[in-house]
Coordinates of C-alpha atoms and ligand atoms in Angstrom, one line a residue:
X1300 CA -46.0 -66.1 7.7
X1301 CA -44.4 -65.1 4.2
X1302 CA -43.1 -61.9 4.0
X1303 CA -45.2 -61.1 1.3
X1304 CA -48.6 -61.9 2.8
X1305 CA -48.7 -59.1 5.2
X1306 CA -51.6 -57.4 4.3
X1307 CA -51.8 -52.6 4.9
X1308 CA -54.8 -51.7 7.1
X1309 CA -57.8 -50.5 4.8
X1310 CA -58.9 -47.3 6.2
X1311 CA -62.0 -48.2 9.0
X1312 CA -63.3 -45.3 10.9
X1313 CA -64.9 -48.3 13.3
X1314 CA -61.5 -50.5 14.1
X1315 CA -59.2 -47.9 16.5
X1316 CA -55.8 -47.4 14.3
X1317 CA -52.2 -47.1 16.5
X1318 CA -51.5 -43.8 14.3
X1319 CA -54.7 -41.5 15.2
X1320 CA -55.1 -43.6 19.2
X1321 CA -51.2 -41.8 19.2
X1322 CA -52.7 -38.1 17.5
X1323 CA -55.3 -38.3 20.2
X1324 CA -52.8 -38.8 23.0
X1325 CA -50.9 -35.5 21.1
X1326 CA -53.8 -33.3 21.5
X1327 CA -54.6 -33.9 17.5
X1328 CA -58.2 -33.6 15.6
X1329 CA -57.2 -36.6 13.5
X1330 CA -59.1 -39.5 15.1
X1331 CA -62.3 -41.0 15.7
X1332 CA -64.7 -42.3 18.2
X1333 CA -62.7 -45.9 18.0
X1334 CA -59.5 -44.3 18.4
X1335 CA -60.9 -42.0 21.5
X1336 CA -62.4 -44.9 23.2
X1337 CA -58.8 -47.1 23.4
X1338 CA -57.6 -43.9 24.0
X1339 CA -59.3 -43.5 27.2
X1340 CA -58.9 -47.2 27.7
X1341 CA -55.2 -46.3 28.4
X1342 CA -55.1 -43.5 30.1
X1343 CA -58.0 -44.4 32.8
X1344 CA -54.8 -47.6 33.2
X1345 CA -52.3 -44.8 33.1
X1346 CA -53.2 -41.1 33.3
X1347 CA -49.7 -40.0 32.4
X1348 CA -49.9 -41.5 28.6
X1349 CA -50.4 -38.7 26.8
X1350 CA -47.2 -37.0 28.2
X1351 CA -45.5 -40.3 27.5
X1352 CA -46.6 -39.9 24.4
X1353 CA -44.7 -36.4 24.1
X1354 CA -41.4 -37.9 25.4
X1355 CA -41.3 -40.3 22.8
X1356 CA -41.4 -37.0 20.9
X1357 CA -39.2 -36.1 22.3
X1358 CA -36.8 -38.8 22.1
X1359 CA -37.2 -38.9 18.4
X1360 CA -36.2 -35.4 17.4
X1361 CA -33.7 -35.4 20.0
X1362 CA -32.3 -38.3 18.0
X1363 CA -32.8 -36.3 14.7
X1364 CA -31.1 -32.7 15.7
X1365 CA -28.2 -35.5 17.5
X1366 CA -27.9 -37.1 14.1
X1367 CA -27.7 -34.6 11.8
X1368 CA -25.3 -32.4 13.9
X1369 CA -23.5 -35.7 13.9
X1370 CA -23.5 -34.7 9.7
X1371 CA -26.0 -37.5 8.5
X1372 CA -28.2 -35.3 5.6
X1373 CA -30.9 -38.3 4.9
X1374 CA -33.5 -39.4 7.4
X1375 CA -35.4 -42.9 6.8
X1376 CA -38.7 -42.1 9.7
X1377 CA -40.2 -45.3 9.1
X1378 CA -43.7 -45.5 11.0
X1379 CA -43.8 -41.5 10.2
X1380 CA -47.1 -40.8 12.3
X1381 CA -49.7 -38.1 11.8
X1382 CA -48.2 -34.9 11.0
X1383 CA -47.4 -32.9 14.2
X1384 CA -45.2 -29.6 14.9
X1385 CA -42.3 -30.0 15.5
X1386 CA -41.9 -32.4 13.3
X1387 CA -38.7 -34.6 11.8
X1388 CA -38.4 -32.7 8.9
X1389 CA -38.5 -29.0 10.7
X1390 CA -36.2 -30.2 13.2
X1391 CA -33.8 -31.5 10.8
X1392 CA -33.8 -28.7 8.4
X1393 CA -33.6 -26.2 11.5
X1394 CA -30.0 -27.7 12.1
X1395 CA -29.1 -28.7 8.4
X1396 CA -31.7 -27.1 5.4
X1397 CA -29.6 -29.6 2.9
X1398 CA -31.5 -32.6 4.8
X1399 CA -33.9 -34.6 3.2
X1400 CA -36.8 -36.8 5.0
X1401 CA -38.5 -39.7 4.1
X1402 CA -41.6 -40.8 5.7
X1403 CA -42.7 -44.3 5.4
X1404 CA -45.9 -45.7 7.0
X1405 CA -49.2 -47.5 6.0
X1406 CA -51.6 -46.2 7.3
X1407 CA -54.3 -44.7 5.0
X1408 CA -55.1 -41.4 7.3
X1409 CA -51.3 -40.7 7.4
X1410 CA -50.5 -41.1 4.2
X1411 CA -53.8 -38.5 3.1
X1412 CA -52.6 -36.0 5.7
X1413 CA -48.8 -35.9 5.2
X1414 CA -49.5 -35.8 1.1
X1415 CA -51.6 -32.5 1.9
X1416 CA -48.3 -30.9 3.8
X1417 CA -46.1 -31.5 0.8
X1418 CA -45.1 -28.1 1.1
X1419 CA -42.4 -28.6 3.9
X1420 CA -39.0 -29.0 2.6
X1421 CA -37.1 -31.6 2.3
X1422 CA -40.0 -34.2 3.4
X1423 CA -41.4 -36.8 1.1
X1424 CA -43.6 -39.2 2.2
X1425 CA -44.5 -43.0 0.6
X1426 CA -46.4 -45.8 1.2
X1427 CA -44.6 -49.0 2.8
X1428 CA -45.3 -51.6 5.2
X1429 CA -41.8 -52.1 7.2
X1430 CA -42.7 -55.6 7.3
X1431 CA -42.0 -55.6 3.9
X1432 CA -38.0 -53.9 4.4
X1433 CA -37.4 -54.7 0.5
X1434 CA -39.9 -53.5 -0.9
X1435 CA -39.5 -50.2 0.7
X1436 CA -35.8 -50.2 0.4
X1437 CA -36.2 -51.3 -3.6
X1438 CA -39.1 -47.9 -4.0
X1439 CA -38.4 -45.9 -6.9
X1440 CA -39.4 -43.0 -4.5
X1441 CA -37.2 -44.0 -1.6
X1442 CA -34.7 -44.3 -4.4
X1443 CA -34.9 -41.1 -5.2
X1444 CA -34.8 -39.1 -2.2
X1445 CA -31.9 -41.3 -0.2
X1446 CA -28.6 -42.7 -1.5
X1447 CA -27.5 -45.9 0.8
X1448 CA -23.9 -45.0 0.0
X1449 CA -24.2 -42.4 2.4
X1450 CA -24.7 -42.3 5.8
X1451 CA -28.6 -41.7 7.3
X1452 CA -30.9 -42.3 10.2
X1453 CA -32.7 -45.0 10.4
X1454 CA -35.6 -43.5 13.0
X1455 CA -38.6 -46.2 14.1
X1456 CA -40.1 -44.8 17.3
X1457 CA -43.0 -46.0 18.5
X1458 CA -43.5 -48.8 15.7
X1459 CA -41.6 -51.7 16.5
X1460 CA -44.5 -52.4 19.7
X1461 CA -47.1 -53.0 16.5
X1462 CA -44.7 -55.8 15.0
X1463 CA -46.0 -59.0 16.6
X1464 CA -42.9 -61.9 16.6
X1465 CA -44.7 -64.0 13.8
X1466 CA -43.2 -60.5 11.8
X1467 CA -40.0 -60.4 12.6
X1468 CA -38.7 -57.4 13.9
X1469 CA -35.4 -58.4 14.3
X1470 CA -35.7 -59.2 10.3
X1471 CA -37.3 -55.9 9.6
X1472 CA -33.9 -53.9 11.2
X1473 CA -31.8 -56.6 10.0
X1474 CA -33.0 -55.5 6.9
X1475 CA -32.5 -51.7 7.0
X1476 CA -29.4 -51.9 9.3
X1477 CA -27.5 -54.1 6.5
X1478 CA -28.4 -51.5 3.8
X1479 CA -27.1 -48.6 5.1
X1480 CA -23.9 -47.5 5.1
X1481 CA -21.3 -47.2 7.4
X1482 CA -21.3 -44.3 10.3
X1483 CA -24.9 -44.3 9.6
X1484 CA -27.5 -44.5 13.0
X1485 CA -30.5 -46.1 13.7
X1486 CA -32.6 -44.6 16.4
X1487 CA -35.9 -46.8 17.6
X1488 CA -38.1 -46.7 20.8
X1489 CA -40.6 -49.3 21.9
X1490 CA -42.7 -50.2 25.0
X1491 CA -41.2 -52.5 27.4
X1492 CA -42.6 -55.2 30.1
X1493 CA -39.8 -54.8 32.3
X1494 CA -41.3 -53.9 35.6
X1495 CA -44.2 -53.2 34.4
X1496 CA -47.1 -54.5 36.5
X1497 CA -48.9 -57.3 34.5
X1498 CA -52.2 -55.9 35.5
X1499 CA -51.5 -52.8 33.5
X1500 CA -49.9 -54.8 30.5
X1501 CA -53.3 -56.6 30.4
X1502 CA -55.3 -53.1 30.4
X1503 CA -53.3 -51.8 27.6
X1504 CA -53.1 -54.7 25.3
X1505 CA -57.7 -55.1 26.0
X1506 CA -57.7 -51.3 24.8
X1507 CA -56.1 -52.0 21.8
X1508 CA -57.9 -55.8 21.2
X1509 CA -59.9 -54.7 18.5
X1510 CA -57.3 -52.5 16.9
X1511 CA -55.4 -52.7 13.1
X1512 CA -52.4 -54.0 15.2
X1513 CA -52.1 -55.0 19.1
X1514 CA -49.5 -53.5 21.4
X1515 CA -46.7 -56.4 22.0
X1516 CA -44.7 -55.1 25.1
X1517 CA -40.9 -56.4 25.3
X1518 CA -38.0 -57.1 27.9
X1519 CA -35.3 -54.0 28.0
X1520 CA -33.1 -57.1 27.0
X1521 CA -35.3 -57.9 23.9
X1522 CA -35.3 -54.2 22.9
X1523 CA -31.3 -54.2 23.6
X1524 CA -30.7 -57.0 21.1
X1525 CA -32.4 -55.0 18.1
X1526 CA -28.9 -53.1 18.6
X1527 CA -26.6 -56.3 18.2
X1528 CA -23.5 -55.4 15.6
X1529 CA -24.2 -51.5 16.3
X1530 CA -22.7 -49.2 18.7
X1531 CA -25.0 -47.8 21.4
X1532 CA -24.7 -44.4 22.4
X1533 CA -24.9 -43.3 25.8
X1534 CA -26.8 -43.9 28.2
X1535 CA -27.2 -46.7 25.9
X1536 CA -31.3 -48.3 25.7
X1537 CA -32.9 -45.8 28.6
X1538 CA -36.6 -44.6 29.0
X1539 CA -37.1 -42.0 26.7
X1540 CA -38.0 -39.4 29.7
X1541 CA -33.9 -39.3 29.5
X1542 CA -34.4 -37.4 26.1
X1543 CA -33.9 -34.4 26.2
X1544 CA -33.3 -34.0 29.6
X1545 CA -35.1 -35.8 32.3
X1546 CA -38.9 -35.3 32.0
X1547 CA -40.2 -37.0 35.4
X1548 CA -43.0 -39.3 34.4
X1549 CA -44.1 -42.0 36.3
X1550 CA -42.1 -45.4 35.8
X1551 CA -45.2 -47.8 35.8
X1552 CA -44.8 -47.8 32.2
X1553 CA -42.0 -47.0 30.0
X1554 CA -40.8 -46.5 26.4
X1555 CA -37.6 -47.3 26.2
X1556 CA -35.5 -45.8 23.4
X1557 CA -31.5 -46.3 22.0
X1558 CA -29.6 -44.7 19.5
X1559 CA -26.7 -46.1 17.5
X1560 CA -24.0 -46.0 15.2
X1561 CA -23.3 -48.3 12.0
X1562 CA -19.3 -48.8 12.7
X1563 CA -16.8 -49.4 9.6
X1564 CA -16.6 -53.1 8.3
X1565 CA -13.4 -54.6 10.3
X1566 CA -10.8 -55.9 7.2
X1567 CA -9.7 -59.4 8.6
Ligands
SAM245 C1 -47.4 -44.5 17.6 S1 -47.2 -43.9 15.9 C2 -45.5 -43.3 16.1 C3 -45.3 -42.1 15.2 C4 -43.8 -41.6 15.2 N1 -42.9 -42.6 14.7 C5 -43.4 -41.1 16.6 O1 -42.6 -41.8 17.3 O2 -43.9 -40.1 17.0 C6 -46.9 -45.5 15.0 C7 -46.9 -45.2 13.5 O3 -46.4 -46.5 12.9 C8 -47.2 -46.8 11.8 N2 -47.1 -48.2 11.6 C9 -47.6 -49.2 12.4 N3 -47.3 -50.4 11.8 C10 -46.7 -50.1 10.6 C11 -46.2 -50.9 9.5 N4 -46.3 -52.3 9.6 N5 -45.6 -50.3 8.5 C12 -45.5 -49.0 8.4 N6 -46.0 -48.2 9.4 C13 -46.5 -48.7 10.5 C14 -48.6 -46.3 12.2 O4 -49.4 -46.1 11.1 C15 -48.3 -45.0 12.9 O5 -48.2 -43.9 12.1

């Protein structure tokens, strides 16, 4: 498929989108009957997905308050979600108020509710498709709130499982991890298969059949080599019950999350 032919989601209140199935695990009002019923779908497969949905949470703005101690002061959160509190941007700006946030996703609900919280600092949000890296990358408004000379955070929780392979994830981080500048990280979290019972795989990937995007679930090994040419932080690519803290959650199905570091170019 051409890069170019990937087509955004028209807003359906009938067709369950990943963005408000994830606000209902969160407790959130954003969502409708389609989104309720795969929803349900999941957690009558596995009750515990709604806290699993909080450790990815978790996971991410442990990665954020890591990062920006760390002294990164621009955060790419690409796949940005439904508002929620805490969010990316209060996180951030709790342990660096110079620290500005871009939120990229495509989904028409998303983009309506985070243009109606404009009034957090430091967060800007646009539309983009991350299968479409350049066209993000070449946005005025992306231009204007990041500068790829310095260092950011690349952050794409919870995304990368609605890229099918036709799309190329590798190409989509290839992408973002070649424009960014050295000592910069890239955090990103994603369901895996490994040891995951192929009954429940099934359940999962039937709830979200009729859905804008399915759920593709990949090795830990697949998800490792998304970090090829970076430098993995400890404990390397781990369920994201590790972050922050263990949160004990059944193992039957796992997010598994990484964060690393863009090293210096080596001189020959
Ligand atoms: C499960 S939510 C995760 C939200 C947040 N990243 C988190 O980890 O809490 C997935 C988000 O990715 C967005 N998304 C899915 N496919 C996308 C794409 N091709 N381009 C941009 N955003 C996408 C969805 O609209 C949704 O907001």
């Amino acid at each position: 498929m051409r890069p170019d032919s990937y087509s955004t989601p028209a807003f359906s209140a009938i067709k369950a989108a990943p963005a408000r199935v994830y606000d209902f695990y969160l407790g959130g009002k954003d969502n409708f009957a389609a989104d309720r019923e795969a929803g349900k779908k999941v957690i009558d497969a596995f009750p515990a997905a709604p806290r699993l949905a909080r450790a990815n949470r978790g996971f991410s703005l442990r990665a954020v308050r890591d990062c920006v101690e760390a002294g990164v002061e621009q955060i790419i959160d690409l796949g940005t979600g439904i508002p929620t509190s805490p969010n990316v941007a209060e996180i951030a700006c709790a342990a660096n108020p110079h620290v500005r946030v871009i939120g990229v996703d495509n989904d028409p609900v998303v983009l309506s509710h985070q243009r109606a919280a404009v009034s957090r600092g430091g967060y800007t949000i646009i539309e983009g498709d991350i299968r479409r890296p350049w066209s993000i990358l070449a946005d005025p408004g992306f231009n204007d709130v990041i500068d790829l000379s310095q260092p950011v955070l690349v952050l794409c929780t919870a995304v990368l499982h609605f890229i099918t392979e036709a799309e190329e994830p590798q190409r989509i981080i290839t992408a973002f991890t070649d424009a960014i500048a050295a000592g910069s990280f890239l955090a990103l979290s994603a369901v895996t298969s490994s040891d995951t019972d192929p009954t429940l795989i099934a359940q999962i990937r039937d709830a979200y059949k009729d859905a804008t995007a399915p759920v593709i679930f990949r090795t830990a090994e697949h998800i490792t080599s998304w970090f090829a040419g970076l430098e993995l932080l400890q404990p390397g690519v781990a369920s994201v019950t590790q972050w922050p803290g263990r949160i004990g959650l059944p193992t039957t199905l796992r997010i598994l999350g990484g964060i690393a570091r863009k090293p210096p170019l080596r001189r020959p």
